[in-house]
CSV table of C-alpha atoms and ligand atoms in Angstrom, one decimal:
chain,number,residue,atom,x,y,z
A,13,MET,CA,-60.7,65.6,-77.6
A,14,PRO,CA,-59.8,65.6,-73.8
A,15,ARG,CA,-59.5,61.9,-72.4
A,16,GLU,CA,-62.1,60.4,-70.2
A,17,ILE,CA,-61.3,60.3,-66.6
A,18,LEU,CA,-61.2,56.9,-64.7
A,19,PHE,CA,-62.5,56.2,-61.3
A,20,ASN,CA,-61.6,53.6,-58.6
A,21,ALA,CA,-63.2,53.4,-55.4
A,22,PHE,CA,-60.5,53.2,-52.6
A,23,VAL,CA,-61.8,50.9,-49.7
A,24,MET,CA,-60.9,48.3,-47.4
A,25,ASN,CA,-62.4,45.5,-45.5
A,26,CYS,CA,-62.6,47.4,-42.2
A,27,VAL,CA,-64.1,50.1,-40.1
A,28,ALA,CA,-61.7,52.9,-40.8
A,29,HIS,CA,-59.7,52.7,-43.9
A,30,GLN,CA,-58.2,56.2,-44.4
A,31,SER,CA,-60.9,58.1,-42.6
A,32,PRO,CA,-60.1,57.2,-38.8
A,33,GLY,CA,-62.8,58.5,-36.5
A,34,LEU,CA,-65.6,59.1,-39.2
A,35,TRP,CA,-67.0,55.6,-38.4
A,36,ARG,CA,-68.7,57.6,-35.7
A,37,HIS,CA,-70.5,60.0,-38.2
A,38,SER,CA,-74.4,59.8,-38.3
A,39,GLN,CA,-74.2,59.0,-42.1
A,40,ASP,CA,-71.4,56.6,-42.0
A,41,TYR,CA,-72.1,52.8,-42.3
A,42,SER,CA,-68.6,51.4,-42.0
A,43,LEU,CA,-69.8,49.4,-39.1
A,44,ASP,CA,-71.5,47.1,-41.4
A,45,TYR,CA,-68.2,46.1,-42.9
A,46,THR,CA,-68.9,42.3,-41.8
A,47,SER,CA,-72.1,42.2,-44.0
A,48,LEU,CA,-72.2,40.9,-47.5
A,49,GLN,CA,-75.3,43.1,-48.1
A,50,HIS,CA,-73.0,46.2,-47.3
A,51,TRP,CA,-70.5,45.2,-49.9
A,52,ALA,CA,-73.0,44.2,-52.4
A,53,ASP,CA,-74.9,47.5,-52.2
A,54,LEU,CA,-71.6,49.4,-52.5
A,55,ALA,CA,-70.6,47.5,-55.7
A,56,ARG,CA,-74.1,48.2,-57.3
A,57,LEU,CA,-73.8,51.8,-56.4
A,58,LEU,CA,-70.2,52.0,-58.0
A,59,GLU,CA,-71.5,50.2,-61.0
A,60,ARG,CA,-74.3,52.7,-61.3
A,61,GLY,CA,-71.8,55.4,-61.4
A,62,LEU,CA,-69.6,53.5,-64.1
A,63,PHE,CA,-66.7,53.2,-61.9
A,64,ASP,CA,-63.9,51.3,-63.5
A,65,ALA,CA,-63.0,49.5,-60.3
A,66,MET,CA,-63.4,49.0,-56.6
A,67,PHE,CA,-59.9,48.8,-55.1
A,68,ILE,CA,-59.7,46.9,-52.1
A,69,ALA,CA,-56.5,47.7,-49.8
A,70,ASP,CA,-55.0,45.2,-47.3
A,71,VAL,CA,-52.6,44.7,-44.7
A,72,LEU,CA,-51.4,41.7,-42.8
A,73,GLY,CA,-50.4,43.2,-39.6
A,74,ALA,CA,-51.6,45.7,-37.1
A,75,TYR,CA,-50.3,49.3,-37.2
A,76,ASP,CA,-48.1,49.1,-33.9
A,77,VAL,CA,-45.4,51.5,-34.7
A,78,TYR,CA,-47.3,54.6,-33.2
A,79,GLY,CA,-46.5,54.3,-29.4
A,80,GLY,CA,-44.8,50.9,-30.1
A,81,SER,CA,-48.1,49.0,-29.6
A,82,PRO,CA,-51.4,48.4,-31.4
A,83,ALA,CA,-53.5,50.1,-28.8
A,84,ALA,CA,-54.2,53.4,-30.6
A,85,ALA,CA,-55.1,51.3,-33.8
A,86,LEU,CA,-57.3,49.2,-31.9
A,87,ARG,CA,-59.0,52.0,-30.0
A,88,GLY,CA,-59.8,54.0,-33.2
A,89,GLY,CA,-60.4,50.8,-35.5
A,90,VAL,CA,-57.7,52.0,-37.7
A,91,GLN,CA,-57.3,49.4,-40.4
A,92,VAL,CA,-57.7,46.8,-37.5
A,93,PRO,CA,-59.8,44.7,-37.2
A,94,VAL,CA,-59.4,43.9,-41.0
A,95,ASN,CA,-60.8,41.2,-42.9
A,96,ASP,CA,-59.7,39.4,-46.0
A,97,PRO,CA,-60.6,41.4,-49.2
A,98,MET,CA,-60.8,38.7,-51.6
A,99,MET,CA,-63.5,36.9,-49.8
A,100,LEU,CA,-65.9,39.8,-50.6
A,101,VAL,CA,-65.5,39.7,-54.5
A,102,PRO,CA,-67.7,36.8,-55.5
A,103,ALA,CA,-70.7,38.3,-53.7
A,104,MET,CA,-70.2,41.6,-55.4
A,105,ALA,CA,-69.4,40.1,-58.8
A,106,LEU,CA,-72.7,38.3,-58.6
A,107,VAL,CA,-74.8,41.6,-58.2
A,108,THR,CA,-72.7,43.4,-60.9
A,109,GLU,CA,-71.7,42.8,-64.7
A,110,HIS,CA,-69.0,45.5,-65.4
A,111,LEU,CA,-67.4,46.7,-62.3
A,112,GLY,CA,-63.7,45.6,-61.9
A,113,PHE,CA,-62.2,44.4,-58.6
A,114,GLY,CA,-58.7,45.3,-57.8
A,115,VAL,CA,-57.6,43.4,-54.8
A,116,THR,CA,-54.6,43.9,-52.8
A,117,ALA,CA,-52.5,41.0,-51.9
A,118,ASN,CA,-49.2,40.9,-50.1
A,119,LEU,CA,-47.0,38.3,-51.9
A,120,SER,CA,-44.3,38.1,-49.2
A,121,TYR,CA,-45.8,35.5,-47.1
A,122,GLU,CA,-47.2,32.7,-49.3
A,123,PRO,CA,-46.2,30.3,-52.0
A,124,PRO,CA,-46.8,31.6,-55.6
A,125,THR,CA,-48.5,28.3,-56.7
A,126,ILE,CA,-51.4,28.5,-54.1
A,127,PHE,CA,-51.7,32.4,-54.6
A,128,ALA,CA,-51.9,32.1,-58.3
A,129,ARG,CA,-54.7,29.4,-58.1
A,130,ARG,CA,-56.6,31.9,-55.8
A,131,LEU,CA,-56.3,34.8,-58.3
A,132,SER,CA,-57.4,32.4,-61.2
A,133,THR,CA,-60.3,31.3,-59.2
A,134,LEU,CA,-61.5,35.1,-58.8
A,135,ASP,CA,-60.8,35.7,-62.4
A,136,HIS,CA,-63.0,32.8,-63.4
A,137,LEU,CA,-65.8,33.9,-60.8
A,138,THR,CA,-65.8,37.5,-62.0
A,139,ARG,CA,-65.6,36.5,-65.8
A,140,GLY,CA,-62.3,38.4,-66.1
A,141,ARG,CA,-63.0,41.4,-63.9
A,142,ILE,CA,-60.1,40.9,-61.4
A,143,GLY,CA,-57.0,42.9,-60.8
A,144,TRP,CA,-54.2,42.3,-58.3
A,145,ASN,CA,-52.7,45.2,-56.3
A,146,ILE,CA,-49.1,43.8,-55.9
A,147,VAL,CA,-47.8,44.6,-52.5
A,148,THR,CA,-44.7,43.4,-50.4
A,149,GLY,CA,-45.8,45.1,-47.2
A,150,TYR,CA,-44.3,47.7,-45.0
A,151,LEU,CA,-45.4,46.5,-41.7
A,152,ASP,CA,-42.9,44.6,-39.4
A,153,SER,CA,-46.0,43.3,-37.5
A,154,ALA,CA,-47.1,41.4,-40.6
A,155,ALA,CA,-43.6,39.7,-41.0
A,156,ARG,CA,-43.6,38.8,-37.2
A,157,GLY,CA,-47.1,37.3,-37.5
A,158,VAL,CA,-45.3,34.5,-39.8
A,159,GLY,CA,-42.1,34.3,-37.6
A,160,GLU,CA,-40.0,36.6,-39.8
A,161,ARG,CA,-38.8,40.3,-39.7
A,162,LEU,CA,-39.7,42.8,-42.3
A,163,ALA,CA,-37.1,42.3,-45.1
A,164,ALA,CA,-35.0,45.3,-46.3
A,165,HIS,CA,-36.9,47.6,-48.5
A,166,ASP,CA,-35.1,46.8,-51.8
A,167,ASP,CA,-35.0,43.1,-51.0
A,168,ARG,CA,-38.7,43.0,-50.8
A,169,TYR,CA,-38.9,44.0,-54.4
A,170,ASP,CA,-36.1,41.3,-55.4
A,171,ARG,CA,-38.3,38.8,-53.9
A,172,ALA,CA,-41.4,40.3,-55.6
A,173,ASP,CA,-39.7,40.0,-59.0
A,174,GLU,CA,-38.9,36.2,-58.4
A,175,PHE,CA,-42.5,35.8,-57.4
A,176,MET,CA,-43.7,37.3,-60.5
A,177,ALA,CA,-41.7,35.3,-62.7
A,178,VAL,CA,-43.3,32.1,-61.2
A,179,VAL,CA,-47.0,33.5,-61.1
A,180,LEU,CA,-46.7,34.9,-64.7
A,181,ALA,CA,-45.3,31.7,-65.8
A,182,LEU,CA,-48.1,29.6,-63.9
A,183,TRP,CA,-51.1,31.9,-65.5
A,184,GLU,CA,-49.6,32.3,-69.0
A,185,GLU,CA,-47.4,29.2,-69.8
A,186,SER,CA,-48.6,26.2,-67.9
A,187,TRP,CA,-51.8,25.6,-70.0
A,188,ALA,CA,-51.4,26.2,-73.7
A,189,ASP,CA,-54.4,27.8,-75.6
A,190,GLY,CA,-56.7,24.8,-76.7
A,191,ALA,CA,-55.6,22.7,-73.7
A,192,VAL,CA,-59.0,22.6,-72.4
A,193,ARG,CA,-61.3,20.2,-74.6
A,194,ARG,CA,-64.2,19.6,-72.4
A,195,ASP,CA,-65.0,16.7,-74.9
A,196,ARG,CA,-68.0,14.9,-73.5
A,197,ALA,CA,-68.2,12.3,-76.2
A,198,GLY,CA,-64.5,11.5,-76.1
A,199,GLY,CA,-64.2,11.6,-72.4
A,200,ILE,CA,-61.3,14.0,-72.4
A,201,TYR,CA,-61.4,17.1,-70.3
A,202,ALA,CA,-57.9,18.3,-70.9
A,203,ASP,CA,-55.3,17.5,-73.6
A,204,ALA,CA,-52.5,16.6,-71.2
A,205,ALA,CA,-49.8,17.2,-74.0
A,206,LYS,CA,-50.7,20.8,-73.7
A,207,VAL,CA,-50.3,21.3,-69.9
A,208,ARG,CA,-46.7,21.6,-68.8
A,209,PRO,CA,-45.1,22.0,-65.4
A,210,ILE,CA,-43.5,25.2,-64.4
A,211,ARG,CA,-40.1,24.6,-62.9
A,212,HIS,CA,-38.2,27.3,-61.0
A,213,GLU,CA,-35.2,27.3,-58.8
A,214,GLY,CA,-34.3,30.6,-57.4
A,215,THR,CA,-33.3,32.4,-54.3
A,216,HIS,CA,-36.7,32.4,-52.5
A,217,TYR,CA,-38.9,29.9,-54.5
A,218,ARG,CA,-38.5,26.4,-55.7
A,219,VAL,CA,-41.5,25.3,-58.0
A,220,ASP,CA,-42.2,22.2,-60.1
A,221,ALA,CA,-45.9,22.1,-60.7
A,222,ILE,CA,-48.6,22.6,-63.3
A,223,HIS,CA,-51.0,25.5,-62.5
A,224,LEU,CA,-54.1,23.9,-61.0
A,225,ALA,CA,-56.6,26.4,-62.4
A,226,GLU,CA,-57.5,26.2,-66.1
A,227,PRO,CA,-57.1,29.4,-68.1
A,228,SER,CA,-59.3,32.1,-67.0
A,229,PRO,CA,-60.8,34.9,-69.0
A,230,GLN,CA,-57.7,37.2,-68.3
A,231,ARG,CA,-55.3,34.6,-67.3
A,232,THR,CA,-53.2,37.2,-65.7
A,233,PRO,CA,-55.1,39.6,-63.6
A,234,VAL,CA,-54.9,43.2,-64.6
A,235,LEU,CA,-51.7,44.2,-62.6
A,236,PHE,CA,-51.8,47.3,-60.2
A,237,GLN,CA,-48.8,48.5,-58.2
A,238,ALA,CA,-47.9,51.6,-55.9
A,239,GLY,CA,-44.4,51.9,-55.3
A,240,SER,CA,-42.6,55.3,-56.2
A,241,SER,CA,-39.3,54.8,-54.8
A,242,ALA,CA,-36.4,54.2,-57.3
A,243,LYS,CA,-36.8,50.5,-56.6
A,244,GLY,CA,-40.4,50.4,-56.7
A,245,ARG,CA,-40.7,52.4,-60.0
A,246,ASP,CA,-38.4,50.0,-61.6
A,247,PHE,CA,-40.6,47.2,-60.4
A,248,ALA,CA,-43.6,49.1,-61.9
A,249,ALA,CA,-42.3,49.9,-65.1
A,250,ARG,CA,-41.7,46.2,-65.8
A,251,HIS,CA,-44.9,44.7,-64.3
A,252,ALA,CA,-47.5,47.2,-63.5
A,253,GLU,CA,-50.5,48.1,-66.0
A,254,CYS,CA,-52.0,50.5,-63.7
A,255,VAL,CA,-50.1,52.6,-61.2
A,256,PHE,CA,-51.3,54.1,-58.0
A,257,VAL,CA,-49.6,57.5,-56.8
A,258,SER,CA,-50.3,59.5,-53.8
A,259,GLY,CA,-49.3,62.7,-52.6
A,260,PRO,CA,-50.6,66.1,-51.2
A,261,SER,CA,-50.0,68.4,-54.4
A,262,ALA,CA,-49.8,68.3,-58.1
A,263,ARG,CA,-46.3,69.5,-57.7
A,264,VAL,CA,-45.5,66.4,-55.7
A,265,ILE,CA,-47.2,64.0,-58.1
A,266,ALA,CA,-46.2,65.3,-61.6
A,267,PRO,CA,-42.8,64.3,-61.6
A,268,ARG,CA,-43.5,60.9,-60.0
A,269,VAL,CA,-45.9,60.4,-62.9
A,270,ALA,CA,-43.5,61.5,-65.4
A,271,ALA,CA,-40.7,59.2,-64.0
A,272,ILE,CA,-42.9,56.3,-64.0
A,273,ARG,CA,-44.0,56.7,-67.5
A,274,GLU,CA,-40.5,57.2,-68.8
A,275,ALA,CA,-39.2,54.2,-67.0
A,276,ALA,CA,-42.3,52.0,-68.3
A,277,ALA,CA,-41.5,53.4,-71.8
A,278,ALA,CA,-37.9,52.5,-71.6
A,279,HIS,CA,-39.2,48.8,-71.4
A,280,GLY,CA,-41.4,49.3,-74.3
A,281,ARG,CA,-44.5,49.9,-72.3
A,282,ASP,CA,-46.4,53.0,-72.8
A,283,ALA,CA,-50.1,52.1,-72.2
A,284,LEU,CA,-49.7,52.5,-68.4
A,285,LYS,CA,-52.7,54.1,-66.5
A,286,VAL,CA,-51.9,56.1,-63.6
A,287,PHE,CA,-54.3,56.8,-60.7
A,288,SER,CA,-53.9,59.4,-58.0
A,289,LEU,CA,-55.5,59.6,-54.6
A,290,MET,CA,-58.1,62.2,-54.1
A,291,THR,CA,-60.8,62.8,-51.5
A,292,VAL,CA,-64.1,64.5,-52.7
A,293,VAL,CA,-66.6,66.3,-50.6
A,294,LEU,CA,-69.6,67.5,-52.6
A,295,GLY,CA,-72.7,69.8,-52.0
A,296,SER,CA,-75.1,71.3,-54.2
A,297,THR,CA,-73.8,74.7,-53.1
A,298,GLU,CA,-70.3,75.8,-52.0
A,299,ARG,CA,-71.8,76.4,-48.4
A,300,GLU,CA,-73.4,73.1,-48.1
A,301,ALA,CA,-70.2,71.3,-49.1
A,302,GLN,CA,-68.1,73.4,-46.7
A,303,GLU,CA,-70.5,72.5,-43.8
A,304,LYS,CA,-70.4,68.9,-44.7
A,305,LEU,CA,-66.6,69.1,-44.6
A,306,ALA,CA,-66.7,70.9,-41.2
A,307,GLY,CA,-68.8,68.0,-39.9
A,308,TYR,CA,-66.2,65.5,-41.1
A,309,CYS,CA,-63.3,67.2,-39.7
A,310,GLU,CA,-64.9,67.4,-36.2
A,311,LEU,CA,-65.0,63.7,-36.1
A,312,ALA,CA,-61.8,62.8,-38.2
A,313,SER,CA,-59.1,61.6,-35.8
A,314,PRO,CA,-55.8,63.2,-36.1
A,315,GLU,CA,-54.3,60.6,-33.8
A,316,GLY,CA,-55.8,57.8,-36.2
A,317,GLY,CA,-54.0,59.8,-39.1
A,318,LEU,CA,-50.7,59.5,-37.2
A,319,VAL,CA,-51.3,55.8,-36.5
A,320,LEU,CA,-51.3,55.1,-40.1
A,321,MET,CA,-48.5,57.5,-41.0
A,322,SER,CA,-46.2,55.9,-38.4
A,323,GLY,CA,-47.2,52.4,-40.0
A,324,TRP,CA,-46.3,53.7,-43.6
A,325,THR,CA,-43.2,55.5,-42.5
A,326,GLY,CA,-41.9,53.2,-39.8
A,327,VAL,CA,-41.4,56.4,-37.6
A,328,ASP,CA,-43.2,56.6,-34.2
A,329,PHE,CA,-45.1,60.0,-34.4
A,330,ALA,CA,-46.4,59.6,-30.8
A,331,ALA,CA,-42.8,60.2,-29.8
A,332,MET,CA,-42.8,63.6,-31.4
A,333,ARG,CA,-44.5,66.9,-30.4
A,334,LEU,CA,-47.4,68.1,-32.4
A,335,ASP,CA,-45.9,71.2,-33.5
A,336,GLU,CA,-42.6,69.7,-34.3
A,337,GLU,CA,-41.5,69.6,-38.1
A,338,VAL,CA,-41.1,66.2,-39.6
A,339,ARG,CA,-37.6,65.5,-40.7
A,340,HIS,CA,-36.7,62.8,-43.2
A,341,VAL,CA,-35.7,59.6,-42.1
A,342,GLU,CA,-35.0,56.5,-44.4
A,343,ASN,CA,-35.8,53.0,-43.1
A,344,ASP,CA,-37.2,49.7,-44.4
A,345,ALA,CA,-40.8,50.8,-44.4
A,346,GLY,CA,-42.5,52.5,-47.4
A,347,ARG,CA,-40.2,55.3,-48.8
A,348,THR,CA,-43.1,57.3,-50.5
A,349,ALA,CA,-45.2,58.3,-47.5
A,350,MET,CA,-42.1,59.8,-46.0
A,351,ASP,CA,-40.9,61.7,-49.1
A,352,ASN,CA,-44.5,63.2,-49.2
A,353,ILE,CA,-43.8,65.1,-46.2
A,354,THR,CA,-40.3,65.8,-46.4
A,355,ARG,CA,-38.5,65.8,-49.5
A,356,ALA,CA,-41.1,65.9,-52.3
A,357,ASP,CA,-41.8,69.5,-52.0
A,358,ARG,CA,-38.9,71.7,-50.5
A,359,ASP,CA,-41.3,74.6,-50.0
A,360,ARG,CA,-43.7,72.8,-48.0
A,361,ARG,CA,-42.8,71.9,-44.4
A,362,TRP,CA,-45.1,69.7,-42.3
A,363,THR,CA,-45.6,69.6,-38.6
A,364,VAL,CA,-46.7,66.4,-37.0
A,365,GLY,CA,-50.0,67.9,-36.1
A,366,GLU,CA,-50.7,68.8,-39.6
A,367,VAL,CA,-49.8,65.5,-40.7
A,368,GLY,CA,-52.3,63.9,-38.4
A,369,ARG,CA,-55.2,66.2,-39.5
A,370,HIS,CA,-54.4,65.7,-43.3
A,371,VAL,CA,-54.3,62.0,-43.3
A,372,ALA,CA,-57.4,61.7,-41.1
A,373,LEU,CA,-59.5,62.9,-44.1
A,374,GLY,CA,-58.9,60.5,-46.8
A,375,GLY,CA,-55.1,59.8,-46.4
A,376,ILE,CA,-52.1,61.7,-48.0
A,377,GLY,CA,-53.9,63.0,-51.3
A,378,PRO,CA,-55.6,66.3,-51.7
A,379,SER,CA,-59.1,67.0,-50.8
A,380,SER,CA,-61.5,68.8,-53.2
A,381,CYS,CA,-64.6,70.2,-51.6
A,382,GLY,CA,-67.3,72.2,-53.3
A,383,THR,CA,-70.2,72.0,-55.9
A,384,PRO,CA,-70.1,69.3,-58.7
A,385,GLY,CA,-68.8,72.0,-61.1
A,386,GLN,CA,-65.8,73.1,-58.6
A,387,VAL,CA,-64.6,69.7,-58.0
A,388,ALA,CA,-64.8,68.7,-61.7
A,389,ASP,CA,-62.8,71.9,-62.4
A,390,ALA,CA,-60.2,70.9,-59.8
A,391,MET,CA,-60.0,67.4,-61.1
A,392,GLU,CA,-59.5,68.4,-64.7
A,393,ARG,CA,-56.8,70.7,-63.5
A,394,TRP,CA,-55.2,68.0,-61.5
A,395,VAL,CA,-55.2,65.9,-64.6
A,396,ALA,CA,-53.6,68.5,-66.8
A,397,ASP,CA,-51.0,69.4,-64.2
A,398,THR,CA,-49.9,65.9,-63.3
A,399,GLY,CA,-50.6,63.7,-66.3
A,400,VAL,CA,-52.6,61.0,-64.3
A,401,ASP,CA,-55.5,58.9,-66.1
A,402,GLY,CA,-57.7,58.9,-63.3
A,403,PHE,CA,-58.3,58.7,-59.4
A,404,ASN,CA,-58.3,56.5,-56.5
A,405,LEU,CA,-61.2,58.1,-54.6
A,406,SER,CA,-61.0,57.7,-50.8
A,407,TYR,CA,-64.1,58.2,-49.0
A,408,ALA,CA,-64.8,60.3,-46.0
A,409,VAL,CA,-68.2,58.5,-45.0
A,410,MET,CA,-69.2,55.2,-46.4
A,411,PRO,CA,-71.0,54.9,-48.7
A,412,GLY,CA,-72.3,58.6,-48.7
A,413,THR,CA,-69.0,59.9,-50.3
A,414,PHE,CA,-69.4,57.6,-53.2
A,415,ALA,CA,-73.2,58.1,-53.5
A,416,ASP,CA,-72.4,61.9,-53.8
A,417,ILE,CA,-69.9,61.3,-56.7
A,418,VAL,CA,-72.3,59.0,-58.4
A,419,ASP,CA,-75.2,61.2,-58.3
A,420,GLN,CA,-73.5,64.6,-58.5
A,421,LEU,CA,-70.0,64.5,-59.8
A,422,VAL,CA,-70.3,61.7,-62.6
A,423,PRO,CA,-73.3,63.5,-64.6
A,424,GLU,CA,-71.1,66.7,-64.3
A,425,LEU,CA,-68.1,65.1,-65.9
A,426,GLN,CA,-70.2,63.4,-68.4
A,427,ARG,CA,-71.7,66.9,-69.6
A,428,ARG,CA,-67.9,67.8,-70.1
A,429,ASP,CA,-67.2,64.7,-72.1
A,430,ARG,CA,-64.6,63.8,-69.4
A,431,TYR,CA,-66.5,60.6,-68.1
A,432,LYS,CA,-67.7,57.2,-69.8
A,433,ARG,CA,-71.5,57.1,-70.6
A,434,GLY,CA,-71.4,53.4,-70.5
A,435,TYR,CA,-69.0,50.5,-69.9
A,436,GLY,CA,-67.0,48.9,-72.7
A,437,GLU,CA,-67.3,45.4,-73.4
A,438,GLY,CA,-65.1,42.5,-72.1
A,439,THR,CA,-62.6,42.0,-69.5
A,440,LEU,CA,-61.3,44.5,-67.0
A,441,ARG,CA,-58.1,44.8,-69.1
A,442,GLU,CA,-60.3,45.2,-72.2
A,443,LYS,CA,-62.3,47.8,-70.6
A,444,LEU,CA,-59.2,49.8,-69.5
A,445,PHE,CA,-57.0,49.2,-72.4
A,446,GLY,CA,-59.3,48.5,-75.5
A,447,ALA,CA,-60.8,45.4,-77.2
A,448,GLY,CA,-58.4,42.5,-77.5
A,449,ALA,CA,-55.8,44.2,-75.1
A,450,ARG,CA,-53.2,41.7,-73.7
A,451,ARG,CA,-50.8,42.3,-70.9
A,452,SER,CA,-48.1,44.4,-72.0
A,453,LYS,CA,-44.7,42.6,-71.5
A,454,PRO,CA,-41.4,44.4,-70.9
A,455,SER,CA,-39.4,44.4,-74.1
B,11,FMN,C1,-52.8,54.5,-53.3
B,11,FMN,C2,-51.9,53.4,-52.6
B,11,FMN,C3,-52.5,52.2,-52.0
B,11,FMN,C4,-51.8,51.4,-51.4
B,11,FMN,N1,-52.3,50.1,-50.9
B,11,FMN,C5,-51.5,49.4,-50.2
B,11,FMN,C6,-52.2,48.3,-49.5
B,11,FMN,O1,-53.3,48.0,-49.6
B,11,FMN,N2,-51.5,47.4,-48.9
B,11,FMN,C7,-50.0,47.6,-48.8
B,11,FMN,O2,-49.3,46.7,-48.0
B,11,FMN,N3,-49.5,48.5,-49.2
B,11,FMN,C8,-50.3,49.5,-50.0
B,11,FMN,N4,-49.6,50.6,-50.5
B,11,FMN,C9,-48.2,50.9,-50.4
B,11,FMN,C10,-47.2,50.5,-51.6
B,11,FMN,O3,-47.7,49.0,-51.9
B,11,FMN,C11,-45.9,50.7,-51.3
B,11,FMN,O4,-45.4,49.9,-50.0
B,11,FMN,C12,-45.7,51.9,-51.0
B,11,FMN,O5,-46.2,52.9,-52.0
B,11,FMN,C13,-44.2,52.4,-50.8
B,11,FMN,O6,-43.5,51.9,-51.8
B,11,FMN,P1,-42.1,52.5,-52.2
B,11,FMN,O7,-41.2,52.3,-50.9
B,11,FMN,O8,-41.6,51.9,-53.3
B,11,FMN,O9,-42.3,54.0,-52.5
B,11,FMN,C14,-50.4,51.7,-51.2
B,11,FMN,C15,-49.7,52.7,-51.8
B,11,FMN,C16,-50.5,53.6,-52.4
B,11,FMN,C17,-49.9,54.9,-52.9
């Protein structure tokens, strides 16, 4: 029996996430991103399509590597302005019952105690539907915003390890099971003997505190992570329950998926769910889909694509010719984005212009355009070739891309028994990993 394919919607609290320029499209409503109604409607749509989660990306600085300034990013609304992702969640949780929310939070610039409480709060308010995409940031602009410089690539993961030790202890060890009594007659809310402080003295953090929030349905949010470098993979192998991978072809993705699963298995963790990025353009006929795609490509901004790529790789693509072939550079920005277009597939060379055009339509993942049957075929093939469990679906237009997926692609996948027909019970973790599932810890 083939496995069901999982779906996340890949979005961001901004005008242009990974489809720069398309906010100008007549069918795009991204300009409403400051409206709660916009997000509530999207959450309801995704729940109607039985999406596992809405995954909300985030950055804490502007994309200012391209041309050495944020001007191009601001002109095109490319991930700037960008609002806080977490603030959206309670309103969306109120109008849905099952949809998960994977919020991205950069751990580099705030104390773990304060962060841990914010996530516990969201886990309470969503009744256990919160996930956390653990990121350390690749933008020097974010570091400068708090008076620092971007830390070295591998050092960021070391800091993240220490941060994880503290937040996991706060979530899982500070309040023992049964500490919350809520005993009205006896006048005892919590049993003080069952709540203990977490004490930590490390390189980056010194903590002596009880967790301020009482245990939430999941205690620890479902942990998502997206690093594919050697250091990132090692981090994911020990911490992540769900991993995002992104790359332009199955040939690029498959070895990464195998490597991450192998690394996790070495820590006794084999239940990992892996999601890969994809953009889908659907039509009831192939011609209709192709016409839609042509309309998107007319408005998608290659310059916006290069603004994003410059931020991800730390390389200023504005300083290069569009017909120039991209050569590998290693620096302290993200490693995978550069690998995707240089080393990951030695038979595929990318010019700067090609990178800009490709990234402008949904990011560095593949696009699949066609009838629901054709796109379902492509997805099944991709899953078979790469070993992923599901997709992180980028959009071309908001919310039209998701409406097409819900109305056209989901029924097709259900007909093939490749997509759920209803949500499972319980928390996000239980929905993804089965009833009673607990966070899998490294052995
Ligand atoms: C699908 C996907 C989504 C990501 N979302 C974010 C994000 O919202 N914010 C962020 O700072 N980094 C994000 N990243 C970047 C990763 O956290 C990481 O920095 C990047 O994959 C490079 O990691 P590496 O150097 O270990 O390969 C994302 C990566 C992928 C593949």
